[in-house]
């Protein structure tokens, strides 16, 4: 009974020391951002090139937890002025998004508002601690004015041209027109998935996430991301060329249906494996300091 009595004051002190104001701030900001943010994610779900975004959200949350776990015991000092400025900017962006019916501004506003809350609670030091998570979230924000669709069109045209050169080397008769390859009576349409825009965004985002998880320096992360783009582009060119060859030689179609989806998943895993192998090669060339 005495042991229980001795623990009671400390328990009350621990409860009294608990600061509920950060949770209240996050809750109020979340309520304000939620309607437009829900519409943003609903729109993002309809765009196949961003169907990996749940993985990025989970990865960003894990990176934040991992960095905060390392900083256990560190005293963060909030910066109310900087936090208030960022929250004001987020409110203006949110109002503009609702006025112009731009769902993408919902994600931008939420990102700025979250940064403002972090600064309000823990200042610039906490913001630097959570910087990997904030940078990772940018990968699921589409560029303005649907520039990703223009990139997809350019990738399709380049993929058709490059695969046509490979078919010339294999001496397979074909005719390339725009984003179509005519071969053996078949018209192969090179869609976004074949051109690499789907796997390109996913591989770059996962590479960035792994770079942060492995604690790689900035120059190495940038190198890995640039090389991962090369891996994805050429992997999809090989997929188109191989699909055309199999149709010509064996009447096997791997560029449509479930075979196409399965091959895309395999190429995604191969590109990630190549990126991880390159990372280990760079570690051997230039070991990191502990």
mmCIF file of C-alpha atoms in Angstrom:
data_model
loop_
_atom_site.group_PDB
_atom_site.id
_atom_site.type_symbol
_atom_site.label_atom_id
_atom_site.label_comp_id
_atom_site.label_asym_id
_atom_site.label_seq_id
_atom_site.Cartn_x
_atom_site.Cartn_y
_atom_site.Cartn_z
ATOM 1 C CA UNK A 1 0.000 0.000 0.000
ATOM 2 C CA UNK A 2 2.866 2.328 0.790
ATOM 3 C CA UNK A 3 4.474 1.576 -2.569
ATOM 4 C CA UNK A 4 1.305 2.543 -4.364
ATOM 5 C CA UNK A 5 1.009 5.702 -2.319
ATOM 6 C CA UNK A 6 4.595 6.673 -3.141
ATOM 7 C CA UNK A 7 3.970 6.323 -6.866
ATOM 8 C CA UNK A 8 0.839 8.439 -6.885
ATOM 9 C CA UNK A 9 2.497 11.906 -6.666
ATOM 10 C CA UNK A 10 4.986 11.137 -9.433
ATOM 11 C CA UNK A 11 2.182 9.920 -11.647
ATOM 12 C CA UNK A 12 0.265 13.133 -11.072
ATOM 13 C CA UNK A 13 3.394 15.172 -11.829
ATOM 14 C CA UNK A 14 3.967 13.256 -15.072
ATOM 15 C CA UNK A 15 0.385 13.964 -16.084
ATOM 16 C CA UNK A 16 0.733 17.607 -15.171
ATOM 17 C CA UNK A 17 3.899 17.894 -17.251
ATOM 18 C CA UNK A 18 2.193 16.497 -20.345
ATOM 19 C CA UNK A 19 1.750 19.316 -22.863
ATOM 20 C CA UNK A 20 -1.428 18.810 -24.882
ATOM 21 C CA UNK A 21 -1.035 22.028 -26.881
ATOM 22 C CA UNK A 22 1.020 20.461 -29.739
ATOM 23 C CA UNK A 23 -1.690 17.822 -30.209
ATOM 24 C CA UNK A 24 -4.344 20.530 -30.235
ATOM 25 C CA UNK A 25 -2.383 22.497 -32.835
ATOM 26 C CA UNK A 26 -1.946 19.440 -35.060
ATOM 27 C CA UNK A 27 -5.617 18.556 -34.665
ATOM 28 C CA UNK A 28 -6.856 22.008 -35.639
ATOM 29 C CA UNK A 29 -4.517 22.195 -38.636
ATOM 30 C CA UNK A 30 -5.536 18.687 -39.710
ATOM 31 C CA UNK A 31 -9.239 19.541 -39.566
ATOM 32 C CA UNK A 32 -8.674 22.606 -41.734
ATOM 33 C CA UNK A 33 -6.555 20.778 -44.303
ATOM 34 C CA UNK A 34 -8.545 17.549 -44.440
ATOM 35 C CA UNK A 35 -11.320 18.356 -46.991
ATOM 36 C CA UNK A 36 -9.035 19.505 -49.812
ATOM 37 C CA UNK A 37 -6.400 16.932 -48.904
ATOM 38 C CA UNK A 38 -8.943 14.113 -49.236
ATOM 39 C CA UNK A 39 -9.837 15.354 -52.711
ATOM 40 C CA UNK A 40 -6.135 15.490 -53.584
ATOM 41 C CA UNK A 41 -5.561 11.856 -52.640
ATOM 42 C CA UNK A 42 -8.730 10.802 -54.432
ATOM 43 C CA UNK A 43 -7.412 12.473 -57.589
ATOM 44 C CA UNK A 44 -3.965 10.961 -57.039
ATOM 45 C CA UNK A 45 -5.472 7.487 -56.869
ATOM 46 C CA UNK A 46 -6.858 7.905 -60.397
ATOM 47 C CA UNK A 47 -3.361 8.569 -61.794
ATOM 48 C CA UNK A 48 -1.593 5.200 -62.219
ATOM 49 C CA UNK A 49 1.886 6.741 -62.137
ATOM 50 C CA UNK A 50 1.310 7.678 -58.475
ATOM 51 C CA UNK A 51 -0.301 4.476 -57.240
ATOM 52 C CA UNK A 52 2.773 3.900 -55.041
ATOM 53 C CA UNK A 53 1.953 6.844 -52.768
ATOM 54 C CA UNK A 54 0.689 4.722 -49.796
ATOM 55 C CA UNK A 55 4.180 3.203 -49.580
ATOM 56 C CA UNK A 56 5.731 6.677 -49.489
ATOM 57 C CA UNK A 57 3.356 7.824 -46.746
ATOM 58 C CA UNK A 58 4.309 4.800 -44.650
ATOM 59 C CA UNK A 59 8.006 5.347 -45.397
ATOM 60 C CA UNK A 60 7.827 9.029 -44.430
ATOM 61 C CA UNK A 61 6.097 8.156 -41.151
ATOM 62 C CA UNK A 62 8.719 5.515 -40.355
ATOM 63 C CA UNK A 63 11.610 7.876 -41.123
ATOM 64 C CA UNK A 64 10.066 10.494 -38.830
ATOM 65 C CA UNK A 65 9.675 7.944 -36.037
ATOM 66 C CA UNK A 66 13.230 6.673 -36.545
ATOM 67 C CA UNK A 67 14.752 10.169 -36.403
ATOM 68 C CA UNK A 68 12.699 11.149 -33.348
ATOM 69 C CA UNK A 69 13.689 7.937 -31.602
ATOM 70 C CA UNK A 70 17.344 8.856 -32.058
ATOM 71 C CA UNK A 71 16.709 12.323 -30.622
ATOM 72 C CA UNK A 72 15.070 10.979 -27.462
ATOM 73 C CA UNK A 73 15.998 13.193 -24.544
ATOM 74 C CA UNK A 74 16.950 16.163 -26.710
ATOM 75 C CA UNK A 75 15.235 19.408 -25.757
ATOM 76 C CA UNK A 76 13.660 21.139 -28.746
ATOM 77 C CA UNK A 77 12.859 24.826 -28.513
ATOM 78 C CA UNK A 78 9.875 26.007 -30.509
ATOM 79 C CA UNK A 79 9.996 28.977 -32.850
ATOM 80 C CA UNK A 80 6.574 30.554 -32.659
ATOM 81 C CA UNK A 81 7.259 33.332 -35.163
ATOM 82 C CA UNK A 82 8.590 31.025 -37.899
ATOM 83 C CA UNK A 83 5.779 28.563 -37.239
ATOM 84 C CA UNK A 84 3.156 31.318 -37.438
ATOM 85 C CA UNK A 85 4.593 32.560 -40.751
ATOM 86 C CA UNK A 86 4.479 29.081 -42.286
ATOM 87 C CA UNK A 87 0.961 28.445 -40.995
ATOM 88 C CA UNK A 88 -0.190 31.757 -42.459
ATOM 89 C CA UNK A 89 1.310 30.849 -45.839
ATOM 90 C CA UNK A 90 -0.383 27.442 -45.646
ATOM 91 C CA UNK A 91 -3.723 29.120 -44.934
ATOM 92 C CA UNK A 92 -3.337 31.402 -47.951
ATOM 93 C CA UNK A 93 -2.420 28.465 -50.203
ATOM 94 C CA UNK A 94 -5.392 26.505 -48.867
ATOM 95 C CA UNK A 95 -7.743 29.391 -49.573
ATOM 96 C CA UNK A 96 -6.342 29.745 -53.086
ATOM 97 C CA UNK A 97 -6.787 26.030 -53.705
ATOM 98 C CA UNK A 98 -10.434 26.145 -52.628
ATOM 99 C CA UNK A 99 -11.057 29.277 -54.683
ATOM 100 C CA UNK A 100 -9.471 27.939 -57.876
ATOM 101 C CA UNK A 101 -10.546 24.320 -57.249
ATOM 102 C CA UNK A 102 -6.923 23.144 -57.468
ATOM 103 C CA UNK A 103 -6.611 19.922 -55.517
ATOM 104 C CA UNK A 104 -2.831 19.869 -55.850
ATOM 105 C CA UNK A 105 -2.655 22.984 -53.678
ATOM 106 C CA UNK A 106 -4.215 20.941 -50.898
ATOM 107 C CA UNK A 107 -1.070 18.828 -50.686
ATOM 108 C CA UNK A 108 1.169 21.906 -50.871
ATOM 109 C CA UNK A 109 -0.803 23.633 -48.132
ATOM 110 C CA UNK A 110 -0.732 20.532 -45.908
ATOM 111 C CA UNK A 111 3.031 20.177 -46.430
ATOM 112 C CA UNK A 112 3.674 23.811 -45.462
ATOM 113 C CA UNK A 113 1.258 23.605 -42.537
ATOM 114 C CA UNK A 114 2.983 20.485 -41.210
ATOM 115 C CA UNK A 115 6.338 22.260 -41.448
ATOM 116 C CA UNK A 116 4.805 25.200 -39.588
ATOM 117 C CA UNK A 117 3.557 22.935 -36.798
ATOM 118 C CA UNK A 118 6.988 21.326 -36.507
ATOM 119 C CA UNK A 119 8.655 24.751 -36.219
ATOM 120 C CA UNK A 120 6.062 25.909 -33.697
ATOM 121 C CA UNK A 121 6.674 22.825 -31.540
ATOM 122 C CA UNK A 122 10.406 22.188 -31.910
ATOM 123 C CA UNK A 123 11.941 24.959 -33.988
ATOM 124 C CA UNK A 124 14.425 24.640 -36.831
ATOM 125 C CA UNK A 125 16.260 21.803 -35.084
ATOM 126 C CA UNK A 126 13.203 19.556 -35.112
ATOM 127 C CA UNK A 127 12.530 20.560 -38.710
ATOM 128 C CA UNK A 128 16.053 19.454 -39.679
ATOM 129 C CA UNK A 129 15.494 16.176 -37.852
ATOM 130 C CA UNK A 130 12.343 15.489 -39.862
ATOM 131 C CA UNK A 131 13.737 16.837 -43.153
ATOM 132 C CA UNK A 132 14.029 13.356 -44.784
ATOM 133 C CA UNK A 133 10.316 12.749 -44.299
ATOM 134 C CA UNK A 134 9.422 16.163 -45.722
ATOM 135 C CA UNK A 135 11.632 15.632 -48.772
ATOM 136 C CA UNK A 136 10.167 12.186 -49.347
ATOM 137 C CA UNK A 137 6.616 13.558 -49.346
ATOM 138 C CA UNK A 138 7.491 15.855 -52.257
ATOM 139 C CA UNK A 139 7.806 12.795 -54.531
ATOM 140 C CA UNK A 140 4.026 12.230 -54.448
ATOM 141 C CA UNK A 141 3.183 15.818 -55.392
ATOM 142 C CA UNK A 142 2.544 16.003 -59.152
ATOM 143 C CA UNK A 143 4.134 18.912 -61.009
ATOM 144 C CA UNK A 144 1.831 21.847 -61.806
ATOM 145 C CA UNK A 145 -0.228 21.984 -65.008
ATOM 146 C CA UNK A 146 0.124 18.196 -65.450
ATOM 147 C CA UNK A 147 3.705 18.419 -66.662
ATOM 148 C CA UNK A 148 4.083 14.722 -65.830
ATOM 149 C CA UNK A 149 1.822 13.922 -68.794
ATOM 150 C CA UNK A 150 4.166 15.831 -71.125
ATOM 151 C CA UNK A 151 7.083 13.877 -69.656
ATOM 152 C CA UNK A 152 5.179 10.632 -70.242
ATOM 153 C CA UNK A 153 4.596 11.554 -73.904
ATOM 154 C CA UNK A 154 8.291 12.319 -74.421
ATOM 155 C CA UNK A 155 9.244 9.050 -72.758
ATOM 156 C CA UNK A 156 6.854 7.106 -74.995
ATOM 157 C CA UNK A 157 8.287 8.662 -78.129
ATOM 158 C CA UNK A 158 11.861 8.065 -77.006
ATOM 159 C CA UNK A 159 11.068 4.470 -75.970
ATOM 160 C CA UNK A 160 9.604 3.748 -79.415
ATOM 161 C CA UNK A 161 12.663 5.247 -81.126
ATOM 162 C CA UNK A 162 15.173 3.358 -78.945
ATOM 163 C CA UNK A 163 13.330 0.031 -79.191
ATOM 164 C CA UNK A 164 13.124 0.523 -82.965
ATOM 165 C CA UNK A 165 16.917 0.788 -83.111
ATOM 166 C CA UNK A 166 17.188 -2.465 -81.155
ATOM 167 C CA UNK A 167 14.752 -4.192 -83.528
ATOM 168 C CA UNK A 168 16.915 -3.009 -86.417
ATOM 169 C CA UNK A 169 19.890 -4.724 -84.798
ATOM 170 C CA UNK A 170 17.826 -7.900 -84.443
ATOM 171 C CA UNK A 171 16.796 -7.536 -88.129
ATOM 172 C CA UNK A 172 13.096 -7.637 -87.330
ATOM 173 C CA UNK A 173 10.933 -5.747 -89.872
ATOM 174 C CA UNK A 174 8.853 -3.047 -88.238
ATOM 175 C CA UNK A 175 7.440 0.415 -88.774
ATOM 176 C CA UNK A 176 7.531 2.993 -85.987
ATOM 177 C CA UNK A 177 5.053 5.876 -86.048
ATOM 178 C CA UNK A 178 4.803 8.177 -83.059
ATOM 179 C CA UNK A 179 4.017 5.930 -80.114
ATOM 180 C CA UNK A 180 3.078 2.885 -82.229
ATOM 181 C CA UNK A 181 5.171 -0.023 -83.521
ATOM 182 C CA UNK A 182 3.713 -2.026 -86.402
ATOM 183 C CA UNK A 183 5.185 -5.514 -86.593
ATOM 184 C CA UNK A 184 3.946 -8.770 -88.117
ATOM 185 C CA UNK A 185 0.421 -7.439 -88.519
ATOM 186 C CA UNK A 186 0.290 -6.219 -84.922
ATOM 187 C CA UNK A 187 0.069 -2.616 -83.758
ATOM 188 C CA UNK A 188 1.900 -2.264 -80.462
ATOM 189 C CA UNK A 189 0.818 0.852 -78.608
ATOM 190 C CA UNK A 190 3.449 2.038 -76.166
ATOM 191 C CA UNK A 191 1.409 3.278 -73.215
ATOM 192 C CA UNK A 192 2.629 5.105 -70.116
ATOM 193 C CA UNK A 193 3.467 1.842 -68.354
ATOM 194 C CA UNK A 194 5.675 0.659 -71.200
ATOM 195 C CA UNK A 195 7.372 4.023 -71.572
ATOM 196 C CA UNK A 196 8.483 3.873 -67.956
ATOM 197 C CA UNK A 197 6.627 6.800 -66.386
ATOM 198 C CA UNK A 198 4.943 4.491 -63.838
ATOM 199 C CA UNK A 199 8.058 2.666 -62.705
ATOM 200 C CA UNK A 200 10.225 5.764 -63.117
ATOM 201 C CA UNK A 201 8.444 7.766 -60.422
ATOM 202 C CA UNK A 202 8.149 4.758 -58.121
ATOM 203 C CA UNK A 203 11.810 3.735 -58.430
ATOM 204 C CA UNK A 204 13.066 7.291 -57.876
ATOM 205 C CA UNK A 205 10.854 7.684 -54.788
ATOM 206 C CA UNK A 206 11.896 4.319 -53.332
ATOM 207 C CA UNK A 207 15.555 5.110 -54.059
ATOM 208 C CA UNK A 208 15.244 8.364 -52.145
ATOM 209 C CA UNK A 209 13.556 6.567 -49.261
ATOM 210 C CA UNK A 210 16.273 3.892 -49.110
ATOM 211 C CA UNK A 211 18.998 6.541 -49.287
ATOM 212 C CA UNK A 212 17.553 8.247 -46.215
ATOM 213 C CA UNK A 213 17.063 4.913 -44.452
ATOM 214 C CA UNK A 214 20.667 3.877 -45.137
ATOM 215 C CA UNK A 215 21.891 7.318 -43.965
ATOM 216 C CA UNK A 216 23.729 8.006 -47.216
ATOM 217 C CA UNK A 217 25.269 11.436 -47.861
ATOM 218 C CA UNK A 218 23.474 13.829 -50.184
ATOM 219 C CA UNK A 219 25.868 13.377 -53.123
ATOM 220 C CA UNK A 220 25.378 9.601 -53.038
ATOM 221 C CA UNK A 221 21.587 9.848 -52.880
ATOM 222 C CA UNK A 222 21.560 12.183 -55.891
ATOM 223 C CA UNK A 223 23.884 9.812 -57.776
ATOM 224 C CA UNK A 224 21.664 6.826 -57.006
ATOM 225 C CA UNK A 225 18.532 8.679 -58.113
ATOM 226 C CA UNK A 226 20.107 9.739 -61.430
ATOM 227 C CA UNK A 227 21.328 6.208 -62.109
ATOM 228 C CA UNK A 228 17.958 4.720 -61.173
ATOM 229 C CA UNK A 229 16.373 6.854 -63.910
ATOM 230 C CA UNK A 230 18.799 5.357 -66.441
ATOM 231 C CA UNK A 231 18.020 1.838 -65.177
ATOM 232 C CA UNK A 232 14.264 2.350 -65.530
ATOM 233 C CA UNK A 233 14.405 3.904 -68.998
ATOM 234 C CA UNK A 234 16.581 1.198 -70.488
ATOM 235 C CA UNK A 235 14.703 -1.594 -68.718
ATOM 236 C CA UNK A 236 11.484 -0.439 -70.369
ATOM 237 C CA UNK A 237 13.172 -0.096 -73.753
ATOM 238 C CA UNK A 238 14.325 -3.702 -73.409
ATOM 239 C CA UNK A 239 10.773 -4.711 -72.447
ATOM 240 C CA UNK A 240 9.335 -3.165 -75.613
ATOM 241 C CA UNK A 241 12.024 -4.682 -77.833
ATOM 242 C CA UNK A 242 11.656 -8.095 -76.205
ATOM 243 C CA UNK A 243 7.872 -7.948 -76.534
ATOM 244 C CA UNK A 244 8.107 -7.098 -80.227
ATOM 245 C CA UNK A 245 10.623 -9.899 -80.795
ATOM 246 C CA UNK A 246 8.447 -12.492 -79.050
ATOM 247 C CA UNK A 247 5.430 -11.475 -81.137
ATOM 248 C CA UNK A 248 7.449 -11.758 -84.340
ATOM 249 C CA UNK A 249 9.261 -15.001 -83.521
ATOM 250 C CA UNK A 250 6.894 -16.925 -81.225
ATOM 251 C CA UNK A 251 3.517 -15.117 -81.421
ATOM 252 C CA UNK A 252 3.712 -14.485 -77.655
ATOM 253 C CA UNK A 253 2.294 -11.197 -76.371
ATOM 254 C CA UNK A 254 3.850 -9.934 -73.119
ATOM 255 C CA UNK A 255 2.883 -6.285 -73.656
ATOM 256 C CA UNK A 256 -0.737 -6.643 -72.592
ATOM 257 C CA UNK A 257 -2.822 -8.263 -69.902
ATOM 258 C CA UNK A 258 -1.513 -9.868 -66.721
ATOM 259 C CA UNK A 259 1.808 -10.748 -68.337
ATOM 260 C CA UNK A 260 2.460 -7.058 -68.882
ATOM 261 C CA UNK A 261 1.673 -6.235 -65.241
ATOM 262 C CA UNK A 262 3.846 -9.082 -63.953
ATOM 263 C CA UNK A 263 6.750 -8.067 -66.168
ATOM 264 C CA UNK A 264 6.438 -4.482 -64.954
ATOM 265 C CA UNK A 265 6.680 -5.655 -61.338
ATOM 266 C CA UNK A 266 9.740 -7.752 -62.153
ATOM 267 C CA UNK A 267 11.444 -4.810 -63.864
ATOM 268 C CA UNK A 268 10.660 -2.601 -60.867
ATOM 269 C CA UNK A 269 12.365 -5.074 -58.543
ATOM 270 C CA UNK A 270 15.314 -5.424 -60.915
ATOM 271 C CA UNK A 271 15.806 -1.641 -61.017
ATOM 272 C CA UNK A 272 15.716 -1.435 -57.217
ATOM 273 C CA UNK A 273 18.216 -4.299 -57.010
ATOM 274 C CA UNK A 274 20.530 -2.572 -59.494
ATOM 275 C CA UNK A 275 20.306 0.655 -57.489
ATOM 276 C CA UNK A 276 21.100 -1.186 -54.245
ATOM 277 C CA UNK A 277 24.057 -2.916 -55.933
ATOM 278 C CA UNK A 278 25.357 0.432 -57.163
ATOM 279 C CA UNK A 279 25.055 1.799 -53.639
ATOM 280 C CA UNK A 280 27.213 -1.007 -52.259
ATOM 281 C CA UNK A 281 29.731 -0.450 -55.046
ATOM 282 C CA UNK A 282 29.970 3.242 -54.101
ATOM 283 C CA UNK A 283 30.431 2.245 -50.463
ATOM 284 C CA UNK A 284 33.405 0.085 -51.470
ATOM 285 C CA UNK A 285 34.889 2.914 -53.530
ATOM 286 C CA UNK A 286 34.436 5.505 -50.806
ATOM 287 C CA UNK A 287 33.679 4.060 -47.364
ATOM 288 C CA UNK A 288 31.685 6.261 -45.054
ATOM 289 C CA UNK A 289 33.122 7.740 -41.898
ATOM 290 C CA UNK A 290 31.596 6.577 -38.642
#
